[in-house]
Amino acid sequence: MHDTQQTIVTDQPVFDVTEIRKQFPILHQEVNGRPLVYFDNAATTQKPLAVIQALDHYYEHDNANIHRGIHTLAERATAAFEQTRRTVKSFINAAEAEEVIFTKGTTDGINLVATAYGRKFIQAGDEVIISAMEHHSNIVPWQMLCEEKQGILKVIPVDENGELLLDQFEQLLTDRTKIVSLVYASNSLGTINPVKKVIDMAHQAGAVVLIDGAQATAHLDIDVQKLNCDFFVFSSHKIFGPTGTGILYGKRRLLEKMPPYQGGGEMIKNVSFEKTTYNDIPYKFEAGTPNIADVVAMREAINFIQQTGKPAIATHEQQLLAYATSALENIPGLKIIGRAKEKVSVVSLIIDGIFHFDIGQMLDARGIAIRTGHHCTQPLMEQYGIEGTARASFSVYNTMEEVDNLIEGLHRIIKMMKR
Ligand code: PMP
């Protein structure tokens, strides 16, 4: 197992999935006449009742704008909002709550760093390194930055199995490397990258490191101090929380050196037409009224993960992954894309002669939700010579019977298409 992953090694059930499923109302419905099988968790996870109720509770009892008000509701809303910041701080083990910045999500966090840190610290000829398995949101902001500042974007290659070529990374590092931005777990392959090693190597070269934790945070133990990453970003909606909010963690020393990302209310200390002084972190990076209700409800998502236990969640998902992988390997004409040794619970596949989109549509007719396409990783798909894959991604509430359903569905699709 990966160095930061605390998975319990067992093939026995680690919890009662039926009890877990009771907490997710959306799962209890039929789609196209069949019980819903939700295998699109890498795109977004479903929300437990506690999250849904927290949203209701906030709007029914506490709704007010935060930080500036002195009335009771404003104080309650502010306290709930700031409580989430402290919860996130311990969830990712940041040194201080002030290093936790609320964003719209992973994409927003990466853009914030590319803009605020990148524009200030990248000069012509400086280098930014990403990998060949990045999501578009960890490619395009760096491309934009490099275009603007005449920087150089370099790419760590990925092998046939979907693993990073670390020796080539070492060769890419130079004294002009200023930023390394790497995905922790790939959304299209499932690969868990050796981020700690990459961070240490980048630091040796004098670069700062951003880790895209969008696909890792629901599955792996995240300790930003142990990792020693400079920035870490993730989205609430992929960890059982609401859409429209997420986290940027940054080391205080770096956040303080960065100019604001956006100007407006909340991020200032004092404004005059001649000169504005900026607020301290984290508020310097939180211009305007934030997504208060969703931030408040995100706390319940983290509580859900902690009560269920990340090691137990990871074990359950690894059991589903192993079971699905061995069943898929026995389907003639089916190829799994992404065979890294360390994977989160994502299986991407292609089938000879059947377009991935058709696989998705035919599975949907059986009530099974998967994702098809390039998964916002077009350069990676190009490397593998494919247009896209059909991707099933498993979560805490999925069952072995649901995997059986998927396998049976795929067998039927192949039979039908080959007729
Ligand atoms: N990075 C990775 C690895 C992702 O999987 C995703 C979402 N698919 C993102 C970044 C972007 O996340 P968001 O759309 O929530 O900003």
PDB file of C-alpha atoms and ligand atoms in Angstrom, residues 105-107 135 137 183 185 187 212 214-215 235 237-238, ligand 1:
ATOM      1  CA  GLY A 105     -13.315  23.698  -5.938  1.00  0.00           C
ATOM      2  CA  THR A 106     -10.161  22.080  -7.268  1.00  0.00           C
ATOM      3  CA  THR A 107     -10.167  24.019 -10.547  1.00  0.00           C
ATOM      4  CA  HIS A 135      -6.855  16.639 -15.554  1.00  0.00           C
ATOM      5  CA  SER A 137      -7.742  21.786 -14.808  1.00  0.00           C
ATOM      6  CA  VAL A 183      -2.273  14.891  -9.471  1.00  0.00           C
ATOM      7  CA  ALA A 185      -4.662  10.070  -7.908  1.00  0.00           C
ATOM      8  CA  ASN A 187      -9.301  10.344 -12.376  1.00  0.00           C
ATOM      9  CA  ASP A 212      -4.224  18.049  -6.965  1.00  0.00           C
ATOM     10  CA  ALA A 214      -9.429  15.907  -6.155  1.00  0.00           C
ATOM     11  CA  GLN A 215      -9.463  12.113  -6.477  1.00  0.00           C
ATOM     12  CA  SER A 235     -13.329  19.721  -4.098  1.00  0.00           C
ATOM     13  CA  HIS A 237     -18.363  17.464  -3.976  1.00  0.00           C
ATOM     14  CA  LYS A 238     -15.956  14.553  -4.434  1.00  0.00           C
TER      15      LYS A 238
HETATM   16  N1  PMP B   1      -8.468  17.161 -10.898  1.00  0.00           N
HETATM   17  C1  PMP B   1      -8.920  15.894 -10.937  1.00  0.00           C
HETATM   18  C2  PMP B   1      -7.957  14.772 -10.797  1.00  0.00           C
HETATM   19  C3  PMP B   1     -10.287  15.667 -11.076  1.00  0.00           C
HETATM   20  O1  PMP B   1     -10.736  14.415 -11.120  1.00  0.00           O
HETATM   21  C4  PMP B   1     -11.173  16.751 -11.188  1.00  0.00           C
HETATM   22  C5  PMP B   1     -12.660  16.545 -11.369  1.00  0.00           C
HETATM   23  N2  PMP B   1     -12.996  15.553 -12.291  1.00  0.00           N
HETATM   24  C6  PMP B   1     -10.654  18.045 -11.135  1.00  0.00           C
HETATM   25  C7  PMP B   1      -9.299  18.210 -10.990  1.00  0.00           C
HETATM   26  C8  PMP B   1     -11.517  19.249 -11.214  1.00  0.00           C
HETATM   27  O2  PMP B   1     -12.376  19.293 -10.114  1.00  0.00           O
HETATM   28  P1  PMP B   1     -13.570  20.359 -10.050  1.00  0.00           P
HETATM   29  O3  PMP B   1     -14.330  20.174 -11.336  1.00  0.00           O
HETATM   30  O4  PMP B   1     -14.362  19.949  -8.852  1.00  0.00           O
HETATM   31  O5  PMP B   1     -12.975  21.701  -9.936  1.00  0.00           O
END
